[in-house]
Short mmCIF file of C-alpha atoms and ligand atoms in Angstrom, two decimals:
data_model
loop_
_atom_site.label_atom_id
_atom_site.label_comp_id
_atom_site.label_asym_id
_atom_site.label_seq_id
_atom_site.Cartn_x
_atom_site.Cartn_y
_atom_site.Cartn_z
CA MET A 1 103.23 90.66 111.23
CA SER A 2 103.96 86.83 110.56
CA VAL A 3 101.36 85.63 107.69
CA THR A 4 101.59 88.40 104.21
CA ALA A 5 99.94 88.06 101.32
CA ILE A 6 100.30 90.19 98.01
CA ILE A 7 97.79 89.91 95.92
CA GLY A 8 97.61 91.79 92.14
CA THR A 9 94.09 93.65 92.76
CA GLN A 10 93.21 93.69 88.38
CA TRP A 11 94.45 91.30 85.22
CA GLY A 12 97.95 90.23 86.67
CA ASP A 13 101.06 92.33 86.04
CA GLU A 14 100.88 94.84 87.80
CA GLY A 15 103.75 94.54 89.79
CA LYS A 16 103.93 91.95 92.40
CA GLY A 17 107.61 90.34 91.47
CA LYS A 18 109.03 93.85 92.40
CA ILE A 19 106.38 94.45 95.21
CA THR A 20 107.66 90.79 96.54
CA ASP A 21 111.47 91.28 96.38
CA TYR A 22 111.03 94.35 97.83
CA TYR A 23 108.19 93.66 101.25
CA ALA A 24 111.14 89.68 101.24
CA GLN A 25 113.51 92.18 103.52
CA ARG A 26 111.25 92.02 105.83
CA ALA A 27 110.44 87.73 105.47
CA ASP A 28 111.87 84.64 106.28
CA ILE A 29 109.93 83.14 103.51
CA VAL A 30 108.11 83.70 100.42
CA VAL A 31 105.41 80.95 99.00
CA ARG A 32 104.05 80.98 95.26
CA PHE A 33 100.31 79.27 96.48
CA GLN A 34 98.83 79.63 92.61
CA GLY A 35 99.46 79.33 88.92
CA GLY A 36 102.47 78.67 87.43
CA ASN A 37 104.62 79.46 84.19
CA ASN A 38 102.25 82.05 83.41
CA ALA A 39 102.85 83.97 85.57
CA GLY A 40 106.11 86.57 84.90
CA HIS A 41 107.63 88.06 87.47
CA THR A 42 110.17 91.02 86.85
CA ILE A 43 112.50 92.20 89.75
CA VAL A 44 115.27 94.50 89.42
CA VAL A 45 117.98 94.46 91.43
CA ASP A 46 121.15 97.05 91.76
CA GLY A 47 119.68 97.49 87.15
CA THR A 48 119.92 94.32 86.29
CA GLU A 49 116.78 92.69 85.71
CA PHE A 50 114.66 88.96 86.59
CA LYS A 51 112.23 87.35 85.23
CA PHE A 52 110.38 84.14 86.80
CA HIS A 53 108.23 82.08 86.17
CA LEU A 54 107.46 79.76 88.80
CA LEU A 55 110.43 80.62 91.37
CA PRO A 56 109.43 82.70 93.67
CA SER A 57 110.51 86.62 92.94
CA CYS A 58 112.83 86.25 96.40
CA VAL A 59 115.75 84.03 95.74
CA VAL A 60 117.66 86.59 94.01
CA ARG A 61 117.98 86.86 98.11
CA PRO A 62 119.85 83.68 99.26
CA GLU A 63 119.31 83.57 102.69
CA LYS A 64 115.65 83.73 102.57
CA MET A 65 114.01 79.64 101.95
CA ALA A 66 111.06 79.52 98.48
CA VAL A 67 107.72 77.81 99.09
CA ILE A 68 106.69 76.89 95.83
CA GLY A 69 103.30 75.48 97.02
CA ASN A 70 100.54 73.07 96.84
CA GLY A 71 98.60 75.33 94.83
CA VAL A 72 100.85 75.33 91.82
CA VAL A 73 101.32 74.11 89.30
CA ILE A 74 104.60 72.72 88.01
CA ASP A 75 105.74 72.40 84.76
CA PRO A 76 109.00 70.16 85.73
CA GLU A 77 111.02 71.68 82.50
CA VAL A 78 110.62 75.62 82.77
CA LEU A 79 111.76 75.31 86.29
CA LEU A 80 114.40 73.61 86.75
CA GLY A 81 115.62 76.00 83.71
CA GLU A 82 114.35 78.78 85.67
CA MET A 83 117.37 77.40 88.71
CA GLU A 84 119.66 76.27 85.96
CA ASP A 85 119.81 80.47 84.60
CA LEU A 86 120.39 81.61 88.18
CA ASN A 87 122.97 78.64 88.42
CA LYS A 88 124.11 81.05 85.92
CA ARG A 89 124.20 83.87 86.44
CA GLY A 90 125.71 82.97 90.25
CA LEU A 91 123.33 82.27 92.58
CA GLY A 92 122.62 78.33 92.51
CA ALA A 93 122.23 77.85 96.06
CA LEU A 94 118.63 77.73 95.70
CA ASN A 95 117.19 76.77 100.01
CA LEU A 96 113.89 75.81 97.81
CA SER A 97 110.64 73.82 99.32
CA ILE A 98 108.12 72.13 96.16
CA SER A 99 104.57 70.49 97.97
CA ASP A 100 105.17 66.46 96.66
CA ARG A 101 100.92 67.73 96.81
CA ALA A 102 101.26 70.01 93.91
CA HIS A 103 100.54 68.98 90.16
CA LEU A 104 102.85 69.21 87.54
CA ILE A 105 102.41 70.03 84.05
CA LEU A 106 103.50 68.00 81.71
CA PRO A 107 103.82 67.70 77.64
CA HIS A 108 100.64 66.33 76.53
CA ASN A 109 98.88 69.20 78.34
CA ARG A 110 100.27 71.80 77.14
CA LEU A 111 100.12 70.15 73.66
CA LEU A 112 95.78 70.76 74.37
CA ASP A 113 96.19 74.05 75.85
CA GLY A 114 96.89 75.36 72.20
CA ALA A 115 94.89 73.14 70.59
CA GLU A 116 91.70 73.69 73.16
CA GLU A 117 92.28 76.66 72.12
CA ASN A 118 92.40 76.57 68.03
CA LEU A 119 88.91 74.83 68.72
CA LYS A 120 87.41 77.34 69.59
CA SER A 121 86.08 80.18 67.76
CA SER A 122 87.67 83.97 66.82
CA GLU A 123 85.25 85.55 70.02
CA ASN A 124 85.45 82.80 72.44
CA LYS A 125 89.16 81.49 72.62
CA ILE A 126 90.25 83.33 75.91
CA GLY A 127 93.72 83.76 74.62
CA THR A 128 95.39 81.59 77.37
CA THR A 129 99.65 81.37 77.16
CA LYS A 130 99.24 78.38 76.13
CA LYS A 131 101.42 77.22 78.27
CA GLY A 132 99.07 74.01 79.26
CA ILE A 133 97.83 75.46 82.92
CA GLY A 134 94.51 74.81 81.77
CA PRO A 135 94.63 71.51 81.29
CA THR A 136 97.02 71.05 84.20
CA TYR A 137 93.97 72.00 86.70
CA ALA A 138 91.54 70.15 84.36
CA ASP A 139 93.58 66.67 85.59
CA LYS A 140 93.41 67.39 89.39
CA ILE A 141 89.56 68.54 89.45
CA ASN A 142 89.16 65.01 87.81
CA ARG A 143 91.56 63.71 90.03
CA TYR A 144 93.82 61.90 87.78
CA GLY A 145 96.51 65.03 87.76
CA LEU A 146 100.03 63.75 88.49
CA ARG A 147 101.55 65.16 92.50
CA ALA A 148 105.16 65.51 92.97
CA GLY A 149 105.06 63.74 95.11
CA ASP A 150 104.32 60.97 93.48
CA LEU A 151 107.35 61.59 90.92
CA LEU A 152 109.09 59.30 94.51
CA LYS A 153 106.87 56.66 94.15
CA PRO A 154 108.35 55.21 90.71
CA ASP A 155 105.06 51.98 91.11
CA LEU A 156 102.41 54.48 91.35
CA LEU A 157 104.42 57.37 89.10
CA LYS A 158 104.39 54.42 86.49
CA GLU A 159 100.57 52.78 87.37
CA LYS A 160 99.69 56.93 86.30
CA LEU A 161 100.98 57.68 83.43
CA GLU A 162 100.58 54.25 82.27
CA PHE A 163 96.40 54.94 82.47
CA LEU A 164 97.28 58.62 81.85
CA VAL A 165 98.90 58.55 78.84
CA PRO A 166 97.06 57.22 76.56
CA LEU A 167 94.01 59.18 78.11
CA LYS A 168 95.20 62.52 77.11
CA ASN A 169 96.22 60.94 73.45
CA ARG A 170 92.79 59.84 72.84
CA MET A 171 92.45 63.70 73.67
CA LEU A 172 94.58 64.96 71.39
CA GLN A 173 93.52 63.34 68.52
CA ALA A 174 90.17 64.56 69.27
CA LEU A 175 91.29 67.98 69.43
CA GLU A 176 93.16 67.38 66.65
CA ALA A 177 96.43 68.27 67.62
CA PRO A 178 98.98 68.64 65.38
CA GLY A 179 101.29 65.97 68.19
CA GLN A 180 101.20 62.92 70.34
CA VAL A 181 102.95 61.95 73.62
CA ASP A 182 104.77 58.61 73.98
CA LEU A 183 104.33 56.72 76.90
CA THR A 184 108.25 54.77 77.70
CA GLU A 185 109.10 59.26 76.76
CA THR A 186 107.16 60.92 79.56
CA LEU A 187 108.08 58.11 82.64
CA GLU A 188 111.61 58.43 81.10
CA ARG A 189 110.96 62.87 81.59
CA CYS A 190 109.61 61.48 85.05
CA GLN A 191 112.46 59.99 86.50
CA ASP A 192 115.14 62.50 85.19
CA TYR A 193 112.66 64.71 87.33
CA ALA A 194 112.51 62.58 90.19
CA ARG A 195 116.36 62.72 90.47
CA ARG A 196 116.84 67.26 90.72
CA LEU A 197 113.97 68.11 92.00
CA GLY A 198 113.20 65.47 94.73
CA PRO A 199 115.57 67.53 97.69
CA TYR A 200 113.36 69.68 97.07
CA ILE A 201 110.04 67.37 96.95
CA LYS A 202 108.25 67.90 101.25
CA ASP A 203 105.02 68.69 102.91
CA THR A 204 104.84 72.76 102.51
CA SER A 205 102.26 72.99 104.51
CA VAL A 206 103.72 71.39 107.36
CA LEU A 207 106.95 73.15 106.62
CA LEU A 208 105.05 76.32 107.12
CA HIS A 209 103.11 75.58 109.96
CA GLU A 210 106.31 74.22 112.18
CA ALA A 211 108.40 77.56 111.08
CA ARG A 212 105.16 80.01 112.23
CA THR A 213 104.61 78.59 114.78
CA LYS A 214 107.72 76.90 116.75
CA GLU A 215 110.58 79.33 114.85
CA GLY A 216 108.57 82.77 114.92
CA LYS A 217 109.54 83.20 110.95
CA LYS A 218 107.50 85.59 108.47
CA ILE A 219 106.12 84.03 105.50
CA LEU A 220 105.03 85.72 102.82
CA LEU A 221 102.94 85.19 100.04
CA GLU A 222 103.33 85.90 96.62
CA GLY A 223 99.82 86.01 94.19
CA ALA A 224 99.88 85.12 90.47
CA GLN A 225 98.15 86.27 87.68
CA GLY A 226 94.85 88.99 89.61
CA THR A 227 91.62 88.60 90.99
CA MET A 228 89.42 89.23 87.57
CA LEU A 229 91.64 87.12 86.85
CA ASP A 230 90.21 84.42 89.10
CA ILE A 231 88.36 80.98 88.36
CA ASP A 232 85.03 82.13 90.77
CA HIS A 233 85.29 85.90 90.08
CA GLY A 234 86.40 86.64 87.70
CA THR A 235 85.79 87.49 84.16
CA TYR A 236 85.08 84.12 83.54
CA PRO A 237 85.72 82.83 81.53
CA PHE A 238 88.08 85.09 80.14
CA VAL A 239 89.58 83.67 83.54
CA THR A 240 92.74 81.53 84.35
CA SER A 241 91.70 78.18 86.01
CA SER A 242 92.98 78.83 89.92
CA ASN A 243 91.64 81.36 92.67
CA THR A 244 93.79 84.22 92.22
CA CYS A 245 92.55 85.61 95.74
CA GLY A 246 90.93 84.81 98.24
CA GLY A 247 90.96 81.30 99.61
CA GLY A 248 93.03 80.09 96.97
CA MET A 249 95.41 82.04 99.59
CA CYS A 250 95.38 79.32 102.43
CA SER A 251 94.31 76.71 99.95
CA GLY A 252 96.89 76.77 98.10
CA SER A 253 99.67 77.20 101.18
CA GLY A 254 97.91 74.71 103.25
CA LEU A 255 98.72 77.49 105.97
CA GLY A 256 94.86 78.45 107.91
CA PRO A 257 92.11 81.36 106.88
CA LYS A 258 92.82 82.93 110.17
CA HIS A 259 96.31 83.03 109.81
CA ILE A 260 96.94 86.18 107.43
CA ASP A 261 97.56 88.71 109.01
CA GLU A 262 97.82 91.70 106.13
CA ILE A 263 96.51 91.20 102.76
CA LEU A 264 98.29 93.67 100.01
CA GLY A 265 96.34 94.38 96.99
CA VAL A 266 99.25 95.45 94.09
CA VAL A 267 96.55 97.90 91.96
CA LYS A 268 98.73 99.73 89.16
CA ALA A 269 97.99 103.22 88.50
CA TYR A 270 96.52 102.30 85.37
CA THR A 271 94.41 99.48 83.74
CA THR A 272 96.96 96.70 82.38
CA ARG A 273 95.28 93.63 80.32
CA VAL A 274 96.51 90.59 77.90
CA GLY A 275 94.89 88.05 76.65
CA GLU A 276 90.44 88.45 75.55
CA GLY A 277 87.83 89.81 77.29
CA PRO A 278 86.24 92.95 78.51
CA MET A 279 87.97 95.88 79.67
CA LEU A 280 85.82 98.24 79.44
CA THR A 281 88.16 101.25 80.68
CA GLU A 282 90.72 100.13 77.55
CA LEU A 283 91.78 103.48 75.03
CA ASP A 284 92.83 102.38 71.56
CA ASP A 285 94.55 106.15 71.32
CA GLU A 286 97.36 108.56 71.43
CA VAL A 287 97.11 108.06 75.93
CA GLY A 288 96.68 104.24 76.27
CA GLU A 289 100.18 104.68 73.91
CA HIS A 290 101.34 106.60 76.32
CA MET A 291 101.17 104.07 78.70
CA SER A 292 102.06 101.35 76.68
CA ASN A 293 105.44 103.32 75.77
CA ILE A 294 106.33 104.17 78.89
CA GLY A 295 104.86 100.82 81.14
CA HIS A 296 106.67 99.35 78.55
CA GLU A 297 103.47 96.67 78.15
CA PHE A 298 104.20 93.69 77.25
CA GLY A 299 104.28 90.26 78.11
CA THR A 300 106.84 89.16 80.12
CA THR A 301 105.85 85.26 79.63
CA THR A 302 104.49 85.40 76.06
CA GLY A 303 105.50 88.94 74.88
CA ARG A 304 101.84 89.96 73.78
CA PRO A 305 101.62 93.89 74.10
CA ARG A 306 99.48 94.89 76.84
CA ARG A 307 96.14 97.07 76.38
CA CYS A 308 96.40 99.42 77.94
CA GLY A 309 93.73 102.07 79.56
CA TRP A 310 92.40 103.79 82.96
CA LEU A 311 91.83 102.81 86.45
CA ASP A 312 89.02 101.32 86.90
CA MET A 313 88.26 101.81 90.38
CA VAL A 314 84.83 98.73 90.76
CA VAL A 315 88.39 96.54 89.52
CA VAL A 316 89.65 97.98 92.73
CA ARG A 317 86.69 97.30 95.01
CA HIS A 318 85.87 94.62 94.33
CA ALA A 319 89.23 93.33 94.00
CA VAL A 320 89.24 95.19 98.46
CA ARG A 321 86.12 92.87 99.07
CA LEU A 322 87.32 89.84 97.85
CA ASN A 323 90.61 89.80 99.53
CA SER A 324 89.66 91.39 102.99
CA LEU A 325 93.00 93.98 101.44
CA THR A 326 93.95 95.41 104.77
CA GLY A 327 96.57 97.88 102.43
CA LEU A 328 97.26 99.39 98.70
CA VAL A 329 100.48 99.25 96.70
CA ILE A 330 99.58 102.26 93.82
CA THR A 331 102.66 100.65 91.56
CA LYS A 332 103.88 101.93 88.12
CA ILE A 333 102.63 105.47 88.96
CA ASP A 334 105.44 107.15 87.90
CA VAL A 335 103.93 106.21 83.81
CA LEU A 336 101.04 109.10 84.22
CA ASN A 337 103.89 111.48 84.11
CA GLY A 338 103.76 114.18 81.88
CA LEU A 339 99.15 113.49 81.34
CA ASP A 340 97.55 117.42 81.37
CA GLU A 341 94.35 115.07 83.04
CA LEU A 342 93.38 111.47 84.22
CA LYS A 343 90.43 109.44 84.46
CA VAL A 344 89.26 106.54 87.31
CA CYS A 345 86.61 105.36 86.22
CA VAL A 346 83.91 104.57 89.34
CA GLY A 347 80.81 103.12 88.21
CA TYR A 348 79.74 102.01 85.20
CA ASN A 349 77.19 102.97 84.11
CA LEU A 350 74.17 100.86 82.55
CA GLY A 351 71.93 103.20 80.52
CA ASP A 352 68.67 103.74 83.14
CA GLU A 353 71.69 102.79 86.82
CA ILE A 354 74.76 104.01 86.96
CA SER A 355 76.81 100.62 89.00
CA LYS A 356 80.00 100.13 91.53
CA TYR A 357 79.89 96.60 91.40
CA PHE A 358 81.77 94.27 88.87
CA PRO A 359 78.80 92.43 86.85
CA TYR A 360 78.17 88.77 86.42
CA ASP A 361 77.24 89.73 83.36
CA LEU A 362 79.44 90.34 80.67
CA ASP A 363 77.27 90.86 77.40
CA LEU A 364 75.80 93.53 79.79
CA LEU A 365 79.16 94.99 80.84
CA GLY A 366 79.65 95.42 76.66
CA ARG A 367 76.24 97.70 76.82
CA SER A 368 78.27 99.94 79.27
CA SER A 369 79.94 102.32 79.82
CA PRO A 370 82.96 103.73 82.62
CA ASP A 371 81.74 107.27 84.76
CA TYR A 372 85.14 108.35 85.10
CA VAL A 373 86.16 110.86 87.50
CA ILE A 374 88.82 113.28 85.94
CA LEU A 375 91.33 115.27 88.31
CA PRO A 376 94.30 117.03 87.33
CA GLY A 377 97.41 115.47 85.73
CA TRP A 378 101.39 116.34 87.60
CA GLY A 379 102.23 117.46 84.76
CA THR A 380 106.32 115.84 83.67
CA ILE A 381 108.80 115.25 85.07
CA SER A 382 112.26 114.41 85.26
CA GLU A 383 114.48 111.53 86.65
CA GLU A 384 116.81 113.72 88.70
CA GLU A 385 113.29 114.94 90.34
CA MET A 386 112.08 111.69 91.22
CA GLN A 387 115.56 110.06 92.34
CA GLY A 388 115.00 111.64 96.08
CA TRP A 389 111.20 110.50 95.89
CA ALA A 390 112.63 107.09 98.31
CA SER A 391 114.70 108.99 101.09
CA LYS A 392 111.84 112.06 101.41
CA GLY A 393 108.14 110.02 101.05
CA TRP A 394 105.34 111.31 100.48
CA ASP A 395 105.62 115.20 101.23
CA ALA A 396 108.17 114.58 98.31
CA LEU A 397 105.23 114.22 95.94
CA PRO A 398 103.90 116.14 93.86
CA GLU A 399 100.37 117.47 94.91
CA ASN A 400 98.00 115.82 91.85
CA MET A 401 99.93 113.00 92.20
CA ARG A 402 99.47 112.79 95.89
CA ASN A 403 95.69 113.96 95.86
CA TYR A 404 95.08 110.96 92.82
CA ILE A 405 96.92 108.12 95.97
CA ASN A 406 94.48 110.19 98.17
CA PHE A 407 91.32 109.89 95.21
CA ILE A 408 92.12 105.57 95.05
CA GLN A 409 92.53 105.04 99.09
CA ASN A 410 89.40 107.47 99.85
CA ASP A 411 87.37 105.43 96.64
CA ALA A 412 88.73 102.23 98.07
CA GLY A 413 88.43 102.49 101.74
CA VAL A 414 91.77 100.69 102.30
CA PRO A 415 95.13 103.46 103.45
CA VAL A 416 97.69 103.11 100.87
CA LYS A 417 100.97 100.75 102.40
CA ILE A 418 103.63 101.62 99.91
CA ILE A 419 104.11 103.76 96.59
CA SER A 420 106.43 102.38 93.34
CA TYR A 421 108.10 105.13 90.75
CA GLY A 422 110.44 102.67 88.97
CA PRO A 423 110.54 99.59 88.57
CA GLY A 424 113.96 99.22 90.79
CA ARG A 425 113.62 98.37 94.29
CA ASP A 426 115.37 102.50 95.43
CA GLN A 427 111.89 103.03 93.32
CA THR A 428 109.63 102.80 95.48
CA ILE A 429 107.86 104.81 99.02
CA PHE A 430 107.45 102.67 101.48
CA LEU A 431 104.07 105.04 104.02
P1 GDP B 501 103.94 90.49 87.36
O1 GDP B 501 103.26 90.18 87.26
O2 GDP B 501 101.87 92.01 89.06
O3 GDP B 501 104.99 90.57 88.52
O4 GDP B 501 104.31 92.41 86.37
P2 GDP B 501 105.55 92.30 85.05
O5 GDP B 501 106.76 92.19 85.65
O6 GDP B 501 104.52 90.64 84.41
O7 GDP B 501 104.67 93.73 84.89
C1 GDP B 501 105.18 94.85 85.77
C2 GDP B 501 106.53 95.10 84.88
O8 GDP B 501 106.09 96.62 85.96
C3 GDP B 501 108.11 95.15 85.32
O9 GDP B 501 108.63 94.92 84.27
C4 GDP B 501 108.23 94.77 86.06
O10 GDP B 501 109.40 95.56 86.01
C5 GDP B 501 107.85 96.80 86.22
N1 GDP B 501 107.71 97.95 87.25
C6 GDP B 501 106.64 96.99 88.51
N2 GDP B 501 106.64 98.62 89.28
C7 GDP B 501 107.28 99.84 88.24
C8 GDP B 501 107.09 101.46 88.60
O11 GDP B 501 106.81 101.82 89.77
N3 GDP B 501 107.19 101.89 88.05
C9 GDP B 501 107.64 101.79 86.23
N4 GDP B 501 107.63 102.37 85.55
N5 GDP B 501 107.66 99.78 86.23
C10 GDP B 501 107.18 98.94 87.02
P1 IMO B 502 100.96 87.31 86.24
O1 IMO B 502 101.58 87.08 87.65
C1 IMO B 502 98.37 88.98 83.16
C2 IMO B 502 96.20 85.67 81.43
C3 IMO B 502 96.25 85.56 79.85
C4 IMO B 502 94.69 84.87 79.73
C5 IMO B 502 94.15 84.60 80.42
C6 IMO B 502 94.88 82.85 80.90
O2 IMO B 502 103.07 87.59 85.42
O3 IMO B 502 100.49 88.55 86.61
P2 IMO B 502 95.92 80.96 81.15
O4 IMO B 502 97.10 80.58 80.29
O5 IMO B 502 96.00 81.05 82.51
O6 IMO B 502 94.83 79.95 80.87
O7 IMO B 502 95.71 82.18 80.63
O8 IMO B 502 95.44 84.78 81.77
N1 IMO B 502 97.34 84.85 81.93
C7 IMO B 502 97.70 86.43 82.76
N2 IMO B 502 97.72 87.66 82.57
N3 IMO B 502 99.30 88.48 83.91
C8 IMO B 502 99.34 87.26 84.53
O9 IMO B 502 100.43 86.20 85.57
C9 IMO B 502 98.98 85.72 83.33
N4 IMO B 502 98.53 84.65 83.15
C10 IMO B 502 97.74 84.44 82.57
O10 IMO B 502 97.01 86.02 78.89
O11 IMO B 502 94.38 86.26 79.37
MG1 MG B 503 103.24 89.10 85.26
#
């Protein structure tokens, strides 16, 4: 397959980073196509942990090319920090390309993100990462955003900032933000970014097209966030500001819709969510605590505790439909070790009917309850017992775990292709 996409099916943090790093062994180029440093993708290589917010999760494999596509919003400070960090860890020789069309997050948009959240009442707060994601995508849609390519055109850069900075200061003042931004300082920062990032900035849509058609390269698209955080198809307004799924893969990478051959949806074996908004299967009991403790469910970007609950197949089926998923990847199955029984939500009980679909109406959702199927757990499993699983494959798994996975693929109508049972690369079964 020449182009494969890896997409989150839930509310993010499904383990996309780990699976991208794992799958990157079969790819030549790995592309981020949306989101920004609201994402936090963790990979573990030989016991060493790496967390990436903007760099694609292939950069520990120096032979791979990393692309930050046009759909990403880039905070240059964060990107340069990640590059420096990799350099210190001996992985500085980056084969990186940044789209000239990607929009930049500047300090005023970080301030605006926080100010907008502060003004909202507690029930309207989204619980954003405060990284400036929403305001930067808003600038893009308003058609006055600053793009990476603008850094390379000194006159245009100055002209755009002379418009943007006073406008943003007025907005900051109106929103009672604690600070203002200085035009000269912002311009100097951008000139510095131009010097340091300039060599990486190019037309990545053309680059990907030529790599695919002329050089036969294999491309892997690395999604950020998850389907339920999609600006159109998620739990709006408790979502992020980009299309995390569906057409976002194409619009954010510059690849055409017919060129994506395989779309893998990453499904955490239970559900987590960071920030505000509905989550019908959320647990406030010892099972939720088990998931949180054993799964180390704390945000990679903000450190906030993730809300935990049972697997919600209404959500997974929503993702199957919206993303034309061709396969599923089940992650963190090990976290369910030791639980006597496992509940899986297969519909939403609305009182007089059970719906199989995720509703538009969040009030209706708030009045619904999960319709659960109960499956038996597989008991406690020691580290030693799990050790041979990667090489032994499917047959080595306990029967009740196979039943749980079979239940997911039958209900989703899509085959499971990969099972992950630990954070390490080697704790992965390729089916
Ligand atoms: P992403 O945002 O989708 O890339 O996911 P994150 O990296 O934010 O969160 C997933 C967390 O789970 C990370 O700490 C991973 O190291 C870890 N992880 C990934 N797969 C597995 C797995 O199969 N089992 C366990 N126990 N941890 C995993
Ligand atoms: P990865 O790629 C989990 C959530 C935030 C908040 C909402 C909006 O690691 O899966 P934003 O800053 O984007 O405006 O916040 O979206 N959110 C994520 N939750 N994983 C992520 O990324 C997320 N990126 C944003 O917590 O609820
Ligand atoms: Mg994450």
